Short mmCIF file of C-alpha atoms in Angstrom, two decimals:
data_model
loop_
_atom_site.label_atom_id
_atom_site.label_comp_id
_atom_site.label_asym_id
_atom_site.label_seq_id
_atom_site.Cartn_x
_atom_site.Cartn_y
_atom_site.Cartn_z
CA MET L 243 31.10 18.84 -11.15
CA GLU L 244 34.89 18.79 -10.81
CA LYS L 245 34.55 17.87 -7.12
CA ILE L 246 32.46 14.78 -7.81
CA GLU L 247 34.38 11.51 -7.74
CA HIS L 248 33.50 8.37 -9.66
CA ALA L 249 34.06 4.73 -8.77
CA THR L 250 32.92 1.26 -9.78
CA VAL L 251 31.59 -0.94 -7.00
CA ARG L 252 31.00 -4.69 -7.24
CA THR L 253 27.59 -5.53 -5.78
CA ASN L 254 25.00 -8.28 -6.13
CA GLY L 255 26.75 -9.77 -9.18
CA ILE L 256 27.03 -6.53 -11.16
CA ASN L 257 29.44 -3.60 -11.48
CA MET L 258 27.78 -0.37 -10.35
CA HIS L 259 28.96 3.11 -11.24
CA VAL L 260 28.80 5.39 -8.19
CA ALA L 261 29.31 9.16 -8.06
CA SER L 262 30.11 10.75 -4.72
CA VAL L 263 31.22 13.97 -3.08
CA GLY L 264 31.68 15.07 0.53
CA ASP L 265 33.11 13.42 3.59
CA GLY L 266 30.73 13.96 6.49
CA PRO L 267 29.64 11.46 9.15
CA ASP L 268 26.17 11.10 7.58
CA THR L 269 25.52 9.80 4.06
CA VAL L 270 22.76 10.86 1.68
CA LEU L 271 21.96 8.30 -1.01
CA PHE L 272 20.29 9.67 -4.16
CA LEU L 273 18.32 7.38 -6.50
CA HIS L 274 17.41 8.55 -10.01
CA GLY L 275 14.52 7.71 -12.32
CA PHE L 276 13.88 7.30 -16.06
CA PRO L 277 15.32 8.52 -18.36
CA GLU L 278 17.84 9.89 -15.91
CA LEU L 279 21.21 9.06 -14.35
CA TRP L 280 23.26 9.92 -11.25
CA TYR L 281 23.84 13.24 -13.10
CA SER L 282 20.31 14.43 -12.30
CA TRP L 283 21.24 14.85 -8.63
CA ARG L 284 24.51 16.77 -8.99
CA PRO L 285 23.17 20.15 -7.65
CA GLN L 286 21.78 18.45 -4.54
CA MET L 287 24.96 16.39 -4.08
CA VAL L 288 27.29 19.38 -4.20
CA SER L 289 25.07 21.53 -1.98
CA LEU L 290 24.64 18.89 0.71
CA ALA L 291 28.35 18.01 0.59
CA ALA L 292 29.08 21.68 1.32
CA LEU L 293 26.85 21.36 4.39
CA GLY L 294 28.91 18.45 5.72
CA TYR L 295 27.21 15.37 4.27
CA ARG L 296 28.73 12.53 2.30
CA THR L 297 26.59 12.23 -0.84
CA VAL L 298 26.37 9.16 -3.06
CA ALA L 299 24.46 8.69 -6.32
CA PRO L 300 24.71 5.46 -8.33
CA ASP L 301 23.57 4.74 -11.84
CA LEU L 302 20.92 2.10 -11.13
CA ARG L 303 21.26 -1.28 -12.86
CA GLY L 304 20.64 -0.93 -16.58
CA PHE L 305 21.61 2.75 -16.64
CA GLY L 306 24.76 4.66 -17.57
CA GLY L 307 27.99 3.17 -16.28
CA THR L 308 26.33 0.33 -14.35
CA ASP L 309 25.95 -3.17 -15.82
CA ALA L 310 22.73 -3.98 -17.67
CA PRO L 311 21.74 -7.65 -17.28
CA LEU L 312 20.01 -9.05 -20.35
CA ARG L 313 16.98 -10.72 -18.75
CA VAL L 314 13.91 -8.57 -18.16
CA GLU L 315 13.31 -10.46 -14.92
CA SER L 316 16.64 -9.18 -13.57
CA TYR L 317 15.15 -5.73 -12.95
CA THR L 318 12.79 -6.42 -10.05
CA ALA L 319 12.76 -4.34 -6.89
CA LEU L 320 14.40 -7.26 -5.07
CA HIS L 321 17.36 -7.11 -7.46
CA VAL L 322 17.73 -3.35 -7.16
CA VAL L 323 17.43 -3.33 -3.37
CA GLY L 324 20.09 -6.06 -3.35
CA ASP L 325 22.31 -3.80 -5.47
CA LEU L 326 21.84 -0.90 -3.07
CA VAL L 327 22.50 -2.91 0.08
CA GLY L 328 25.64 -4.41 -1.45
CA MET L 329 26.79 -0.96 -2.57
CA LEU L 330 26.31 0.46 0.93
CA ASP L 331 28.28 -2.47 2.34
CA ALA L 332 31.09 -1.98 -0.19
CA LEU L 333 31.31 1.71 0.71
CA GLY L 334 31.28 1.02 4.44
CA ILE L 335 27.95 2.79 4.98
CA GLY L 336 25.73 1.26 7.66
CA GLN L 337 22.78 3.63 7.38
CA ALA L 338 21.95 6.43 4.98
CA PHE L 339 19.43 9.14 4.38
CA VAL L 340 17.71 8.22 1.10
CA VAL L 341 16.30 10.56 -1.54
CA GLY L 342 14.47 9.14 -4.56
CA HIS L 343 12.66 10.25 -7.69
CA ASP L 344 10.49 8.39 -10.21
CA TRP L 345 11.76 4.77 -10.39
CA GLY L 346 14.38 5.77 -7.84
CA ALA L 347 11.51 6.72 -5.52
CA ILE L 348 9.85 3.34 -6.02
CA MET L 349 13.13 1.57 -5.26
CA ALA L 350 13.60 3.80 -2.21
CA TRP L 351 10.18 2.72 -0.93
CA TYR L 352 11.15 -0.93 -1.41
CA LEU L 353 14.48 -0.34 0.35
CA CYS L 354 12.56 1.07 3.32
CA LEU L 355 10.12 -1.85 3.26
CA LEU L 356 12.72 -4.61 2.97
CA ARG L 357 15.73 -3.14 4.79
CA PRO L 358 14.54 -0.33 7.08
CA ASP L 359 17.68 -0.88 9.18
CA ARG L 360 19.71 0.73 6.37
CA VAL L 361 17.58 3.90 6.13
CA ARG L 362 17.76 6.72 8.67
CA ALA L 363 15.05 8.79 6.98
CA LEU L 364 13.56 9.16 3.50
CA VAL L 365 12.79 12.15 1.31
CA ASN L 366 10.84 10.82 -1.65
CA THR L 367 9.57 12.76 -4.64
CA SER L 368 6.80 12.36 -7.22
CA VAL L 369 5.79 8.75 -6.53
CA PRO L 370 3.84 7.81 -3.37
CA TRP L 371 3.89 4.33 -1.86
CA CYS L 372 0.70 2.33 -2.35
CA PRO L 373 0.02 -1.25 -1.26
CA GLY L 374 1.55 -3.72 -3.71
CA GLY L 375 4.28 -1.30 -4.70
CA THR L 376 2.16 0.56 -7.24
CA CYS L 377 2.25 4.36 -7.49
CA PHE L 378 -1.53 4.68 -7.44
CA PRO L 379 -4.43 3.17 -5.45
CA SER L 380 -5.85 0.24 -7.40
CA ASP L 381 -7.82 -3.00 -7.17
CA PRO L 382 -5.59 -5.43 -5.22
CA GLU L 383 -6.91 -8.26 -7.37
CA LYS L 384 -5.68 -6.66 -10.60
CA LYS L 385 -2.09 -6.40 -11.78
CA PRO L 386 -0.87 -2.78 -12.09
CA VAL L 387 -0.46 -2.81 -15.87
CA GLU L 388 -3.97 -4.26 -16.25
CA SER L 389 -5.34 -1.44 -14.08
CA LEU L 390 -3.48 1.22 -16.07
CA ARG L 391 -4.63 -0.28 -19.35
CA ALA L 392 -8.23 -0.22 -18.13
CA MET L 393 -7.90 3.45 -17.16
CA TYR L 394 -5.97 4.79 -20.13
CA GLY L 395 -5.92 2.23 -22.96
CA ASP L 396 -3.13 0.56 -24.92
CA ASP L 397 -1.50 3.85 -25.97
CA TYR L 398 -0.64 4.81 -22.38
CA TYR L 399 3.16 5.01 -22.11
CA VAL L 400 3.52 2.29 -19.44
CA CYS L 401 1.49 -0.09 -21.63
CA ARG L 402 3.50 0.87 -24.71
CA PHE L 403 6.73 0.02 -22.84
CA GLN L 404 5.71 -3.56 -21.99
CA GLU L 405 6.66 -5.52 -25.14
CA PRO L 406 10.46 -6.00 -25.25
CA GLY L 407 12.04 -4.51 -28.34
CA GLU L 408 8.95 -2.72 -29.61
CA ILE L 409 9.44 0.71 -28.05
CA GLU L 410 13.22 0.40 -28.48
CA GLU L 411 12.63 0.18 -32.24
CA ASP L 412 10.58 3.37 -32.04
CA PHE L 413 13.19 5.14 -29.88
CA ALA L 414 15.93 4.15 -32.36
CA LYS L 415 14.25 6.26 -35.05
CA ALA L 416 14.42 9.37 -32.86
CA ASP L 417 17.24 11.81 -32.18
CA PRO L 418 18.34 10.79 -28.63
CA ALA L 419 18.77 14.44 -27.59
CA LYS L 420 15.24 15.32 -28.71
CA LEU L 421 13.89 12.21 -27.00
CA ILE L 422 15.49 13.25 -23.70
CA GLN L 423 14.17 16.79 -24.17
CA LEU L 424 10.68 15.42 -24.81
CA PHE L 425 10.67 13.46 -21.56
CA LEU L 426 12.28 16.03 -19.29
CA THR L 427 10.37 19.11 -20.43
CA THR L 428 6.81 17.78 -20.60
CA ARG L 429 4.46 19.85 -18.47
CA ASN L 430 1.14 18.28 -19.38
CA PRO L 431 -0.16 16.57 -16.21
CA GLY L 432 -2.55 14.44 -18.25
CA PRO L 433 -1.86 10.78 -19.05
CA PRO L 434 0.95 10.41 -21.62
CA ARG L 435 -0.54 8.54 -24.56
CA VAL L 436 1.55 7.77 -27.63
CA PRO L 437 -0.34 6.11 -30.53
CA LYS L 438 1.71 3.55 -32.44
CA ASP L 439 1.21 5.34 -35.73
CA LEU L 440 2.88 8.44 -34.28
CA GLY L 441 5.31 6.95 -31.79
CA TYR L 442 7.92 8.74 -29.76
CA SER L 443 9.93 9.19 -32.95
CA GLY L 444 7.01 11.10 -34.44
CA ARG L 445 6.64 13.23 -31.34
CA THR L 446 10.35 14.12 -31.34
CA LYS L 447 10.05 15.13 -35.01
CA LEU L 448 7.18 17.46 -34.09
CA LEU L 449 9.32 18.87 -31.27
CA GLU L 450 12.21 19.40 -33.68
CA ASP L 451 9.98 21.12 -36.24
CA SER L 452 8.51 23.45 -33.61
CA GLN L 453 12.00 24.59 -32.53
CA VAL L 454 10.96 24.93 -28.87
CA ASP L 455 13.63 26.51 -26.68
CA LEU L 456 14.92 24.62 -23.66
CA PRO L 457 13.64 25.84 -20.29
CA SER L 458 16.08 27.90 -18.22
CA TRP L 459 16.79 24.99 -15.88
CA LEU L 460 17.90 22.59 -18.63
CA THR L 461 20.99 23.21 -20.78
CA GLU L 462 22.27 21.77 -24.03
CA GLU L 463 25.15 20.35 -21.98
CA ASP L 464 22.68 18.48 -19.78
CA ILE L 465 20.76 17.12 -22.77
CA ASN L 466 23.97 16.04 -24.48
CA TYR L 467 25.20 14.23 -21.38
CA TYR L 468 22.05 12.12 -21.19
CA ALA L 469 21.91 11.63 -24.95
CA THR L 470 25.53 10.46 -25.09
CA GLN L 471 25.01 7.96 -22.28
CA PHE L 472 21.75 6.54 -23.63
CA SER L 473 23.16 6.42 -27.18
CA ARG L 474 25.89 4.19 -25.80
CA THR L 475 23.75 1.95 -23.58
CA GLY L 476 20.34 2.07 -25.23
CA PHE L 477 17.12 2.44 -23.22
CA THR L 478 16.34 -1.24 -22.60
CA GLY L 479 17.70 -1.35 -19.05
CA GLY L 480 15.49 1.52 -17.94
CA LEU L 481 12.47 0.20 -19.82
CA ASN L 482 12.82 -3.14 -18.06
CA TYR L 483 11.77 -1.48 -14.79
CA TYR L 484 8.35 -0.86 -16.36
CA ARG L 485 8.30 -4.45 -17.62
CA CYS L 486 8.79 -5.68 -14.05
CA LEU L 487 5.91 -3.62 -12.65
CA ASP L 488 3.59 -6.64 -12.51
CA LEU L 489 6.37 -8.94 -11.31
CA ASN L 490 7.16 -6.58 -8.42
CA TRP L 491 3.47 -6.64 -7.51
CA GLU L 492 3.52 -10.45 -7.44
CA LEU L 493 6.80 -10.69 -5.50
CA SER L 494 5.61 -8.21 -2.87
CA ALA L 495 2.78 -10.52 -1.74
CA PRO L 496 4.66 -11.65 1.42
CA TRP L 497 4.68 -8.00 2.57
CA ALA L 498 0.94 -7.47 2.09
CA GLY L 499 -0.26 -5.12 4.81
CA ALA L 500 3.27 -4.21 5.90
CA ARG L 501 3.85 -0.53 6.59
CA ILE L 502 6.83 1.65 5.83
CA LYS L 503 7.93 2.92 9.23
CA VAL L 504 10.99 5.09 8.60
CA PRO L 505 10.52 8.89 8.91
CA VAL L 506 9.37 10.25 5.53
CA LYS L 507 8.97 13.58 3.76
CA PHE L 508 7.14 13.49 0.43
CA ILE L 509 7.44 16.14 -2.29
CA VAL L 510 5.44 16.37 -5.51
CA GLY L 511 4.80 19.01 -8.16
CA ASP L 512 1.20 19.99 -8.78
CA LEU L 513 1.77 19.40 -12.52
CA ASP L 514 3.24 15.93 -12.00
CA LEU L 515 1.52 13.30 -14.12
CA ILE L 516 1.58 10.82 -11.19
CA TYR L 517 -0.22 13.35 -8.97
CA HIS L 518 -3.03 13.45 -11.56
CA ILE L 519 -3.66 9.70 -11.81
CA PRO L 520 -7.25 9.20 -10.60
CA GLY L 521 -7.35 8.72 -6.83
CA VAL L 522 -3.74 9.73 -6.13
CA LYS L 523 -4.44 13.23 -4.74
CA GLU L 524 -7.13 11.85 -2.44
CA TYR L 525 -4.85 9.02 -1.35
CA ILE L 526 -2.03 11.44 -0.52
CA HIS L 527 -4.10 14.06 1.29
CA ASP L 528 -7.08 12.18 2.81
CA GLY L 529 -5.32 9.66 5.04
CA GLY L 530 -4.59 6.63 2.86
CA PHE L 531 -0.92 7.51 2.42
CA LYS L 532 -0.48 8.14 6.14
CA GLN L 533 -2.03 4.76 6.88
CA THR L 534 0.54 2.86 4.79
CA VAL L 535 3.41 5.19 5.77
CA PRO L 536 2.59 5.96 9.44
CA ASN L 537 5.78 7.98 10.01
CA LEU L 538 4.94 10.34 7.16
CA LYS L 539 6.00 13.67 8.67
CA GLU L 540 5.57 16.14 5.83
CA ILE L 541 3.87 16.47 2.44
CA VAL L 542 4.97 19.28 0.13
CA VAL L 543 3.13 20.17 -3.08
CA MET L 544 5.25 22.49 -5.23
CA GLU L 545 3.09 24.87 -7.27
CA GLY L 546 3.66 25.14 -11.00
CA VAL L 547 6.22 22.31 -10.96
CA ALA L 548 6.11 19.20 -13.15
CA HIS L 549 7.50 15.67 -12.80
CA TYR L 550 11.26 16.37 -13.00
CA LEU L 551 11.16 18.69 -10.00
CA LEU L 552 14.73 17.93 -8.85
CA GLN L 553 16.01 19.48 -12.09
CA GLU L 554 13.33 22.14 -12.52
CA LYS L 555 13.68 23.51 -8.97
CA PRO L 556 17.07 22.22 -7.72
CA HIS L 557 17.60 24.80 -4.96
CA GLU L 558 14.10 24.46 -3.53
CA VAL L 559 14.34 20.67 -3.56
CA THR L 560 17.75 20.83 -1.87
CA SER L 561 16.30 23.06 0.86
CA HIS L 562 13.41 20.66 1.42
CA ILE L 563 15.84 17.75 1.74
CA CYS L 564 18.17 19.58 4.10
CA ASP L 565 15.39 20.91 6.33
CA PHE L 566 14.13 17.38 6.89
CA ILE L 567 17.28 15.30 7.26
CA LYS L 568 18.98 17.76 9.65
CA LYS L 569 16.38 16.73 12.24
CA PHE L 570 17.89 13.23 12.22
CA SER L 571 21.56 14.05 11.52
CA SER L 572 24.54 13.38 13.76
CA PRO L 573 25.44 16.20 16.18
#
């Protein structure tokens, strides 16, 4: 941690906090998800820096030390890709290897779709690319949230996140540390449903009462780092990514049928909730994924691993990243 440097970069009208370490000729750009921060990638950053790479991990807009615009509509994939391109320009990076997880994975897919000239190769985790920018195969005539609501009902977490202010009010009643623990340690691959009469605040109270120990890969220090940051910023910035799910789908219409052509390695845990959305396994393994991502070189399914695989299995994930990007690295 002491080796990691921090800077603020002006990009696309916002100030972006960027963590970095290493000074090699090739850059690896790490993109985090929800409710995470640049901090989630620190084991991979330090390990790859030791192997001669320059590693960079921003807090995405709305998270941590990066500005959080007020308008929900300011969190589309087009905005975030604009942030990333401007950040690369500000840091003097022409092309980078990209590694993404969760919402960071979705934004990595969009970066490859919109600006493939800036991506040497991609290692993406947890979330596959599907037409329309969704993370699951769905009816192209239906908006993503509508499809999810039809599958899982109003209590499904993505649906619960849609109304601005509503879930924030629920989150505010919860201990931020327990809320982070609840998200990061869930191992149930079934659809996360949270009835309004229970709420996330109710679930964190149940977690607190049960006195469940943290898993070996997650420390109190880690939990406190996230909790401190989200206590300061709130969760609205991150939640706005979910609120732009339908808007991203609408804005991606000009790229209908476009394929992602950069070299890709995809990693997912077999307990990941995304992997268990109906149709996703078949899409990944039976040819649909390869059709939309024709340069898909490798698919790795990690056994006994849940959604936050980069934290649960940091060394294995680092090895998977390194084994792939070294094929495309500078001599």
